[in-house]
Amino acid sequence: MTSFSDSFLSALDEWQRGWREDQTKREELAGRLEPEALALPAKFRSVAGLCYRKRFLHLGDFEQVLMFDRKEEGLVSWTTSLPYAETFKGLKKPDAVCAAIFEHTPAEDEVILNIEELWADAHFVQAAEDFRQRNPGLSAALFHFQERQGEVILRAPLRGSEIIRLTGTSSDFDELCERAGIPEADRDAHFQRLVETGNVPGDLRYIDTEQSRRAVKRTIQKMHDKVQSLLAQHIAGKPGH
């Protein structure tokens, strides 16, 4: 029978309580949780299938995520649920360029802890309940989230090639109508149907995988062209050129 120590349960509760975007705090929590998790049986450190991570992208992220196709994040939470990833923390953040969802098949050595698998284990549930009875102030997050987030803790990079969703706005309604040849007299009825189905043009939303990959490809090309232009200017400015 697997033993789940108080130090592991406390570290997991603290991790799920969060760090309010304080990366130093995240690293501290990860330093506590990782060795505890790695001491567990392998079944708690594996995941079958795809994992997803929602991430707001800032200008400083683009070089590593897109140009080099690899941005290390250390220990972070992913989810096995795409719908959960899509709704997590909304669609926009004031200082971010866009939101992106990454789809990744974890390698065996990337999985630090599968929280869904923990809650599927009767011995863990009993150990967690016993811990809560003895430490009610140290288990609130543990029992609040349980397996509901489909959380898997990974040490895996963010890759532009694994982006499957990006936020963007659709074309203006009148522009779409012009393209479709819809007369002005009929547009109010069409617009009402779009409102009823939650598909109002111009609203911020996720664009689909194909559109997202095209956007990534265009952005990489623009960045590449900019680098080539700067390099050409640098060479042209050297003596003898």
PDB file of C-alpha atoms in Angstrom:
ATOM      1  CA  MET A   1       0.000   0.000   0.000  1.00  0.00           C
ATOM      2  CA  THR A   2       1.332   3.431  -0.979  1.00  0.00           C
ATOM      3  CA  SER A   3       2.032   5.805   1.877  1.00  0.00           C
ATOM      4  CA  PHE A   4       1.176   9.471   1.362  1.00  0.00           C
ATOM      5  CA  SER A   5       3.097  11.596   3.850  1.00  0.00           C
ATOM      6  CA  ASP A   6       1.872  14.741   5.526  1.00  0.00           C
ATOM      7  CA  SER A   7       4.747  16.634   3.914  1.00  0.00           C
ATOM      8  CA  PHE A   8       3.562  15.541   0.448  1.00  0.00           C
ATOM      9  CA  LEU A   9      -0.081  16.436   1.146  1.00  0.00           C
ATOM     10  CA  SER A  10       0.925  19.795   2.590  1.00  0.00           C
ATOM     11  CA  ALA A  11       3.163  20.549  -0.415  1.00  0.00           C
ATOM     12  CA  LEU A  12       0.374  19.618  -2.828  1.00  0.00           C
ATOM     13  CA  ASP A  13      -2.131  21.814  -0.990  1.00  0.00           C
ATOM     14  CA  GLU A  14       0.276  24.758  -1.135  1.00  0.00           C
ATOM     15  CA  TRP A  15       0.864  24.189  -4.856  1.00  0.00           C
ATOM     16  CA  GLN A  16      -2.850  24.186  -5.583  1.00  0.00           C
ATOM     17  CA  ARG A  17      -3.330  27.274  -3.435  1.00  0.00           C
ATOM     18  CA  GLY A  18      -1.221  29.061  -6.040  1.00  0.00           C
ATOM     19  CA  TRP A  19       1.422  31.773  -6.167  1.00  0.00           C
ATOM     20  CA  ARG A  20      -0.399  34.778  -7.706  1.00  0.00           C
ATOM     21  CA  GLU A  21       2.068  34.990 -10.606  1.00  0.00           C
ATOM     22  CA  ASP A  22       5.032  35.353  -8.249  1.00  0.00           C
ATOM     23  CA  GLN A  23       7.545  33.157 -10.076  1.00  0.00           C
ATOM     24  CA  THR A  24       9.933  33.059  -7.133  1.00  0.00           C
ATOM     25  CA  LYS A  25       7.101  31.650  -5.021  1.00  0.00           C
ATOM     26  CA  ARG A  26       6.257  29.117  -7.755  1.00  0.00           C
ATOM     27  CA  GLU A  27       9.834  27.865  -7.782  1.00  0.00           C
ATOM     28  CA  GLU A  28       9.791  27.583  -4.005  1.00  0.00           C
ATOM     29  CA  LEU A  29       6.574  25.530  -4.068  1.00  0.00           C
ATOM     30  CA  ALA A  30       7.898  23.376  -6.910  1.00  0.00           C
ATOM     31  CA  GLY A  31      11.068  22.725  -4.907  1.00  0.00           C
ATOM     32  CA  ARG A  32       8.943  21.343  -2.072  1.00  0.00           C
ATOM     33  CA  LEU A  33       6.535  19.320  -4.196  1.00  0.00           C
ATOM     34  CA  GLU A  34       8.795  17.732  -6.827  1.00  0.00           C
ATOM     35  CA  PRO A  35      10.938  15.482  -4.595  1.00  0.00           C
ATOM     36  CA  GLU A  36       7.823  14.335  -2.738  1.00  0.00           C
ATOM     37  CA  ALA A  37       6.046  13.505  -6.011  1.00  0.00           C
ATOM     38  CA  LEU A  38       9.051  11.699  -7.510  1.00  0.00           C
ATOM     39  CA  ALA A  39       9.081   9.340  -4.523  1.00  0.00           C
ATOM     40  CA  LEU A  40       5.583   8.067  -5.423  1.00  0.00           C
ATOM     41  CA  PRO A  41       4.907   4.980  -7.589  1.00  0.00           C
ATOM     42  CA  ALA A  42       5.193   5.461 -11.342  1.00  0.00           C
ATOM     43  CA  LYS A  43       1.429   5.269 -11.921  1.00  0.00           C
ATOM     44  CA  PHE A  44       1.083   8.707 -10.303  1.00  0.00           C
ATOM     45  CA  ARG A  45       3.748  10.101 -12.627  1.00  0.00           C
ATOM     46  CA  SER A  46       2.278   9.135 -15.974  1.00  0.00           C
ATOM     47  CA  VAL A  47      -0.534  10.343 -18.174  1.00  0.00           C
ATOM     48  CA  ALA A  48      -2.230   8.703 -21.127  1.00  0.00           C
ATOM     49  CA  GLY A  49      -3.043  11.071 -23.954  1.00  0.00           C
ATOM     50  CA  LEU A  50      -2.855  14.789 -24.536  1.00  0.00           C
ATOM     51  CA  CYS A  51      -2.309  17.631 -22.088  1.00  0.00           C
ATOM     52  CA  TYR A  52      -3.184  21.295 -22.589  1.00  0.00           C
ATOM     53  CA  ARG A  53      -1.788  24.531 -21.211  1.00  0.00           C
ATOM     54  CA  LYS A  54      -3.389  27.966 -21.439  1.00  0.00           C
ATOM     55  CA  ARG A  55      -0.835  30.758 -21.526  1.00  0.00           C
ATOM     56  CA  PHE A  56      -1.076  34.500 -22.151  1.00  0.00           C
ATOM     57  CA  LEU A  57       1.733  35.447 -24.503  1.00  0.00           C
ATOM     58  CA  HIS A  58       3.692  38.683 -24.129  1.00  0.00           C
ATOM     59  CA  LEU A  59       6.073  40.254 -26.619  1.00  0.00           C
ATOM     60  CA  GLY A  60       9.045  38.819 -24.740  1.00  0.00           C
ATOM     61  CA  ASP A  61       7.734  35.258 -25.198  1.00  0.00           C
ATOM     62  CA  PHE A  62       7.628  35.262 -28.983  1.00  0.00           C
ATOM     63  CA  GLU A  63      11.301  34.702 -29.738  1.00  0.00           C
ATOM     64  CA  GLN A  64      11.602  31.533 -27.661  1.00  0.00           C
ATOM     65  CA  VAL A  65       8.093  30.148 -28.237  1.00  0.00           C
ATOM     66  CA  LEU A  66       7.947  30.812 -31.975  1.00  0.00           C
ATOM     67  CA  MET A  67      11.426  31.346 -33.413  1.00  0.00           C
ATOM     68  CA  PHE A  68      13.185  28.698 -31.318  1.00  0.00           C
ATOM     69  CA  ASP A  69      10.076  26.560 -30.683  1.00  0.00           C
ATOM     70  CA  ARG A  70      11.052  26.093 -27.055  1.00  0.00           C
ATOM     71  CA  LYS A  71      10.440  28.125 -23.914  1.00  0.00           C
ATOM     72  CA  GLU A  72      11.316  26.462 -20.633  1.00  0.00           C
ATOM     73  CA  GLU A  73       8.883  27.161 -17.798  1.00  0.00           C
ATOM     74  CA  GLY A  74      10.055  24.812 -15.097  1.00  0.00           C
ATOM     75  CA  LEU A  75       7.369  22.971 -13.125  1.00  0.00           C
ATOM     76  CA  VAL A  76       3.866  24.129 -14.154  1.00  0.00           C
ATOM     77  CA  SER A  77       0.307  22.829 -14.285  1.00  0.00           C
ATOM     78  CA  TRP A  78      -1.272  21.472 -17.452  1.00  0.00           C
ATOM     79  CA  THR A  79      -4.711  19.883 -17.833  1.00  0.00           C
ATOM     80  CA  THR A  80      -6.141  16.872 -19.620  1.00  0.00           C
ATOM     81  CA  SER A  81      -9.313  18.889 -20.349  1.00  0.00           C
ATOM     82  CA  LEU A  82      -9.316  21.182 -23.393  1.00  0.00           C
ATOM     83  CA  PRO A  83     -12.614  22.880 -22.335  1.00  0.00           C
ATOM     84  CA  TYR A  84     -11.071  23.688 -18.945  1.00  0.00           C
ATOM     85  CA  ALA A  85      -7.962  25.140 -20.604  1.00  0.00           C
ATOM     86  CA  GLU A  86     -10.112  27.295 -22.892  1.00  0.00           C
ATOM     87  CA  THR A  87     -12.036  28.896 -20.028  1.00  0.00           C
ATOM     88  CA  PHE A  88      -9.141  29.223 -17.550  1.00  0.00           C
ATOM     89  CA  LYS A  89      -8.510  32.902 -16.669  1.00  0.00           C
ATOM     90  CA  GLY A  90     -10.608  34.227 -19.557  1.00  0.00           C
ATOM     91  CA  LEU A  91      -9.607  35.399 -23.018  1.00  0.00           C
ATOM     92  CA  LYS A  92      -7.587  38.529 -22.409  1.00  0.00           C
ATOM     93  CA  LYS A  93      -5.073  40.103 -20.091  1.00  0.00           C
ATOM     94  CA  PRO A  94      -4.230  43.814 -20.245  1.00  0.00           C
ATOM     95  CA  ASP A  95      -0.493  43.464 -20.918  1.00  0.00           C
ATOM     96  CA  ALA A  96      -0.637  40.344 -23.122  1.00  0.00           C
ATOM     97  CA  VAL A  97      -0.615  40.172 -26.910  1.00  0.00           C
ATOM     98  CA  CYS A  98      -2.943  37.163 -27.002  1.00  0.00           C
ATOM     99  CA  ALA A  99      -3.872  33.941 -25.261  1.00  0.00           C
ATOM    100  CA  ALA A 100      -2.662  30.604 -26.604  1.00  0.00           C
ATOM    101  CA  ILE A 101      -3.452  26.983 -25.866  1.00  0.00           C
ATOM    102  CA  PHE A 102      -0.704  24.414 -26.288  1.00  0.00           C
ATOM    103  CA  GLU A 103      -1.393  20.723 -26.910  1.00  0.00           C
ATOM    104  CA  HIS A 104       1.336  18.335 -25.807  1.00  0.00           C
ATOM    105  CA  THR A 105       1.874  14.601 -25.490  1.00  0.00           C
ATOM    106  CA  PRO A 106       4.140  14.319 -22.434  1.00  0.00           C
ATOM    107  CA  ALA A 107       7.248  12.200 -22.469  1.00  0.00           C
ATOM    108  CA  GLU A 108       7.557   9.856 -19.506  1.00  0.00           C
ATOM    109  CA  ASP A 109      10.244  11.950 -17.819  1.00  0.00           C
ATOM    110  CA  GLU A 110       8.201  15.164 -18.154  1.00  0.00           C
ATOM    111  CA  VAL A 111       5.374  14.037 -15.876  1.00  0.00           C
ATOM    112  CA  ILE A 112       5.936  15.009 -12.250  1.00  0.00           C
ATOM    113  CA  LEU A 113       2.452  14.315 -10.876  1.00  0.00           C
ATOM    114  CA  ASN A 114      -0.955  13.275 -12.218  1.00  0.00           C
ATOM    115  CA  ILE A 115      -3.489  14.662  -9.748  1.00  0.00           C
ATOM    116  CA  GLU A 116      -6.407  12.941 -11.458  1.00  0.00           C
ATOM    117  CA  GLU A 117      -4.688   9.614 -10.861  1.00  0.00           C
ATOM    118  CA  LEU A 118      -4.216  10.447  -7.183  1.00  0.00           C
ATOM    119  CA  TRP A 119      -7.940  11.010  -6.614  1.00  0.00           C
ATOM    120  CA  ALA A 120      -8.743   7.755  -8.412  1.00  0.00           C
ATOM    121  CA  ASP A 121      -6.744   5.895  -5.744  1.00  0.00           C
ATOM    122  CA  ALA A 122      -8.701   4.884  -2.628  1.00  0.00           C
ATOM    123  CA  HIS A 123      -5.601   4.913  -0.412  1.00  0.00           C
ATOM    124  CA  PHE A 124      -4.839   8.499  -1.420  1.00  0.00           C
ATOM    125  CA  VAL A 125      -8.427   9.615  -0.756  1.00  0.00           C
ATOM    126  CA  GLN A 126      -8.277   8.036   2.714  1.00  0.00           C
ATOM    127  CA  ALA A 127      -4.889   9.603   3.450  1.00  0.00           C
ATOM    128  CA  ALA A 128      -6.120  13.014   2.286  1.00  0.00           C
ATOM    129  CA  GLU A 129      -9.254  12.762   4.440  1.00  0.00           C
ATOM    130  CA  ASP A 130      -7.187  11.795   7.458  1.00  0.00           C
ATOM    131  CA  PHE A 131      -4.841  14.712   6.778  1.00  0.00           C
ATOM    132  CA  ARG A 132      -7.818  17.100   6.564  1.00  0.00           C
ATOM    133  CA  GLN A 133      -9.153  15.903   9.921  1.00  0.00           C
ATOM    134  CA  ARG A 134      -5.798  16.601  11.554  1.00  0.00           C
ATOM    135  CA  ASN A 135      -4.862  19.712   9.560  1.00  0.00           C
ATOM    136  CA  PRO A 136      -8.026  21.547   8.468  1.00  0.00           C
ATOM    137  CA  GLY A 137      -6.094  24.743   7.790  1.00  0.00           C
ATOM    138  CA  LEU A 138      -3.630  23.032   5.437  1.00  0.00           C
ATOM    139  CA  SER A 139      -6.005  21.152   3.156  1.00  0.00           C
ATOM    140  CA  ALA A 140      -8.565  23.666   1.824  1.00  0.00           C
ATOM    141  CA  ALA A 141      -7.124  23.892  -1.713  1.00  0.00           C
ATOM    142  CA  LEU A 142      -6.528  20.146  -1.863  1.00  0.00           C
ATOM    143  CA  PHE A 143     -10.209  19.403  -1.339  1.00  0.00           C
ATOM    144  CA  HIS A 144     -11.519  22.432  -3.220  1.00  0.00           C
ATOM    145  CA  PHE A 145      -9.937  21.359  -6.504  1.00  0.00           C
ATOM    146  CA  GLN A 146      -9.577  17.568  -6.107  1.00  0.00           C
ATOM    147  CA  GLU A 147      -9.532  16.125  -9.664  1.00  0.00           C
ATOM    148  CA  ARG A 148     -11.902  18.748 -11.148  1.00  0.00           C
ATOM    149  CA  GLN A 149      -9.223  20.625 -13.110  1.00  0.00           C
ATOM    150  CA  GLY A 150      -7.791  17.510 -14.765  1.00  0.00           C
ATOM    151  CA  GLU A 151      -4.472  18.803 -13.449  1.00  0.00           C
ATOM    152  CA  VAL A 152      -1.182  17.245 -14.442  1.00  0.00           C
ATOM    153  CA  ILE A 153       2.082  18.797 -13.288  1.00  0.00           C
ATOM    154  CA  LEU A 154       4.712  18.718 -16.014  1.00  0.00           C
ATOM    155  CA  ARG A 155       8.197  19.953 -16.702  1.00  0.00           C
ATOM    156  CA  ALA A 156       7.706  20.516 -20.422  1.00  0.00           C
ATOM    157  CA  PRO A 157       8.586  23.424 -22.722  1.00  0.00           C
ATOM    158  CA  LEU A 158       6.117  25.606 -24.580  1.00  0.00           C
ATOM    159  CA  ARG A 159       6.448  25.090 -28.326  1.00  0.00           C
ATOM    160  CA  GLY A 160       4.960  27.294 -31.017  1.00  0.00           C
ATOM    161  CA  SER A 161       4.501  24.183 -33.132  1.00  0.00           C
ATOM    162  CA  GLU A 162       2.093  22.844 -30.473  1.00  0.00           C
ATOM    163  CA  ILE A 163      -0.236  25.870 -30.402  1.00  0.00           C
ATOM    164  CA  ILE A 164      -3.780  24.805 -31.299  1.00  0.00           C
ATOM    165  CA  ARG A 165      -5.734  27.910 -30.254  1.00  0.00           C
ATOM    166  CA  LEU A 166      -5.048  31.629 -30.342  1.00  0.00           C
ATOM    167  CA  THR A 167      -7.361  34.450 -29.404  1.00  0.00           C
ATOM    168  CA  GLY A 168      -8.377  36.857 -32.122  1.00  0.00           C
ATOM    169  CA  THR A 169     -11.360  38.798 -33.420  1.00  0.00           C
ATOM    170  CA  SER A 170     -13.445  37.779 -36.392  1.00  0.00           C
ATOM    171  CA  SER A 171     -14.141  40.178 -39.245  1.00  0.00           C
ATOM    172  CA  ASP A 172     -16.658  42.994 -38.877  1.00  0.00           C
ATOM    173  CA  PHE A 173     -20.281  41.909 -39.448  1.00  0.00           C
ATOM    174  CA  ASP A 174     -20.926  44.292 -42.360  1.00  0.00           C
ATOM    175  CA  GLU A 175     -17.674  43.220 -43.998  1.00  0.00           C
ATOM    176  CA  LEU A 176     -18.781  39.581 -43.799  1.00  0.00           C
ATOM    177  CA  CYS A 177     -22.184  40.466 -45.225  1.00  0.00           C
ATOM    178  CA  GLU A 178     -20.583  42.309 -48.144  1.00  0.00           C
ATOM    179  CA  ARG A 179     -18.450  39.260 -48.906  1.00  0.00           C
ATOM    180  CA  ALA A 180     -21.484  36.978 -48.731  1.00  0.00           C
ATOM    181  CA  GLY A 181     -23.677  39.323 -50.811  1.00  0.00           C
ATOM    182  CA  ILE A 182     -26.315  39.690 -48.068  1.00  0.00           C
ATOM    183  CA  PRO A 183     -28.584  42.731 -48.697  1.00  0.00           C
ATOM    184  CA  GLU A 184     -28.729  45.405 -45.985  1.00  0.00           C
ATOM    185  CA  ALA A 185     -32.456  44.771 -45.485  1.00  0.00           C
ATOM    186  CA  ASP A 186     -31.735  41.168 -44.391  1.00  0.00           C
ATOM    187  CA  ARG A 187     -28.785  41.860 -42.121  1.00  0.00           C
ATOM    188  CA  ASP A 188     -30.667  42.561 -38.874  1.00  0.00           C
ATOM    189  CA  ALA A 189     -32.246  39.103 -38.947  1.00  0.00           C
ATOM    190  CA  HIS A 190     -28.897  37.455 -39.645  1.00  0.00           C
ATOM    191  CA  PHE A 191     -27.246  39.427 -36.848  1.00  0.00           C
ATOM    192  CA  GLN A 192     -29.957  38.400 -34.384  1.00  0.00           C
ATOM    193  CA  ARG A 193     -29.383  34.729 -35.186  1.00  0.00           C
ATOM    194  CA  LEU A 194     -25.653  35.179 -34.589  1.00  0.00           C
ATOM    195  CA  VAL A 195     -26.358  36.799 -31.209  1.00  0.00           C
ATOM    196  CA  GLU A 196     -28.639  33.921 -30.217  1.00  0.00           C
ATOM    197  CA  THR A 197     -25.947  31.373 -31.062  1.00  0.00           C
ATOM    198  CA  GLY A 198     -23.123  33.335 -29.400  1.00  0.00           C
ATOM    199  CA  ASN A 199     -21.247  33.982 -32.649  1.00  0.00           C
ATOM    200  CA  VAL A 200     -21.171  37.761 -32.914  1.00  0.00           C
ATOM    201  CA  PRO A 201     -18.485  38.909 -35.392  1.00  0.00           C
ATOM    202  CA  GLY A 202     -15.851  41.146 -33.871  1.00  0.00           C
ATOM    203  CA  ASP A 203     -15.986  39.417 -30.471  1.00  0.00           C
ATOM    204  CA  LEU A 204     -12.723  38.157 -29.002  1.00  0.00           C
ATOM    205  CA  ARG A 205     -12.641  34.385 -29.296  1.00  0.00           C
ATOM    206  CA  TYR A 206     -10.364  31.466 -30.048  1.00  0.00           C
ATOM    207  CA  ILE A 207      -9.573  30.882 -33.674  1.00  0.00           C
ATOM    208  CA  ASP A 208      -9.395  27.219 -34.664  1.00  0.00           C
ATOM    209  CA  THR A 209      -6.302  25.046 -34.990  1.00  0.00           C
ATOM    210  CA  GLU A 210      -5.780  25.599 -38.713  1.00  0.00           C
ATOM    211  CA  GLN A 211      -6.123  29.376 -38.410  1.00  0.00           C
ATOM    212  CA  SER A 212      -3.892  29.417 -35.334  1.00  0.00           C
ATOM    213  CA  ARG A 213      -1.143  27.499 -37.113  1.00  0.00           C
ATOM    214  CA  ARG A 214      -1.356  29.851 -40.096  1.00  0.00           C
ATOM    215  CA  ALA A 215      -1.058  32.822 -37.721  1.00  0.00           C
ATOM    216  CA  VAL A 216       1.982  31.262 -36.041  1.00  0.00           C
ATOM    217  CA  LYS A 217       3.588  30.620 -39.420  1.00  0.00           C
ATOM    218  CA  ARG A 218       2.966  34.221 -40.550  1.00  0.00           C
ATOM    219  CA  THR A 219       4.388  35.606 -37.322  1.00  0.00           C
ATOM    220  CA  ILE A 220       7.520  33.459 -37.587  1.00  0.00           C
ATOM    221  CA  GLN A 221       8.014  34.636 -41.176  1.00  0.00           C
ATOM    222  CA  LYS A 222       7.651  38.288 -40.145  1.00  0.00           C
ATOM    223  CA  MET A 223      10.163  37.803 -37.329  1.00  0.00           C
ATOM    224  CA  HIS A 224      12.564  36.033 -39.699  1.00  0.00           C
ATOM    225  CA  ASP A 225      12.227  38.839 -42.270  1.00  0.00           C
ATOM    226  CA  LYS A 226      12.901  41.434 -39.566  1.00  0.00           C
ATOM    227  CA  VAL A 227      16.056  39.626 -38.447  1.00  0.00           C
ATOM    228  CA  GLN A 228      17.283  39.358 -42.040  1.00  0.00           C
ATOM    229  CA  SER A 229      16.596  43.051 -42.594  1.00  0.00           C
ATOM    230  CA  LEU A 230      18.526  44.058 -39.473  1.00  0.00           C
ATOM    231  CA  LEU A 231      21.405  41.767 -40.442  1.00  0.00           C
ATOM    232  CA  ALA A 232      21.533  43.262 -43.941  1.00  0.00           C
ATOM    233  CA  GLN A 233      21.569  46.787 -42.468  1.00  0.00           C
ATOM    234  CA  HIS A 234      24.380  45.799 -40.120  1.00  0.00           C
ATOM    235  CA  ILE A 235      26.499  44.344 -42.950  1.00  0.00           C
ATOM    236  CA  ALA A 236      25.804  47.341 -45.180  1.00  0.00           C
ATOM    237  CA  GLY A 237      26.993  49.672 -42.442  1.00  0.00           C
ATOM    238  CA  LYS A 238      30.402  48.014 -42.067  1.00  0.00           C
ATOM    239  CA  PRO A 239      33.433  49.693 -43.655  1.00  0.00           C
ATOM    240  CA  GLY A 240      34.114  48.408 -47.154  1.00  0.00           C
ATOM    241  CA  HIS A 241      30.454  47.716 -47.952  1.00  0.00           C
TER     242      HIS A 241
END
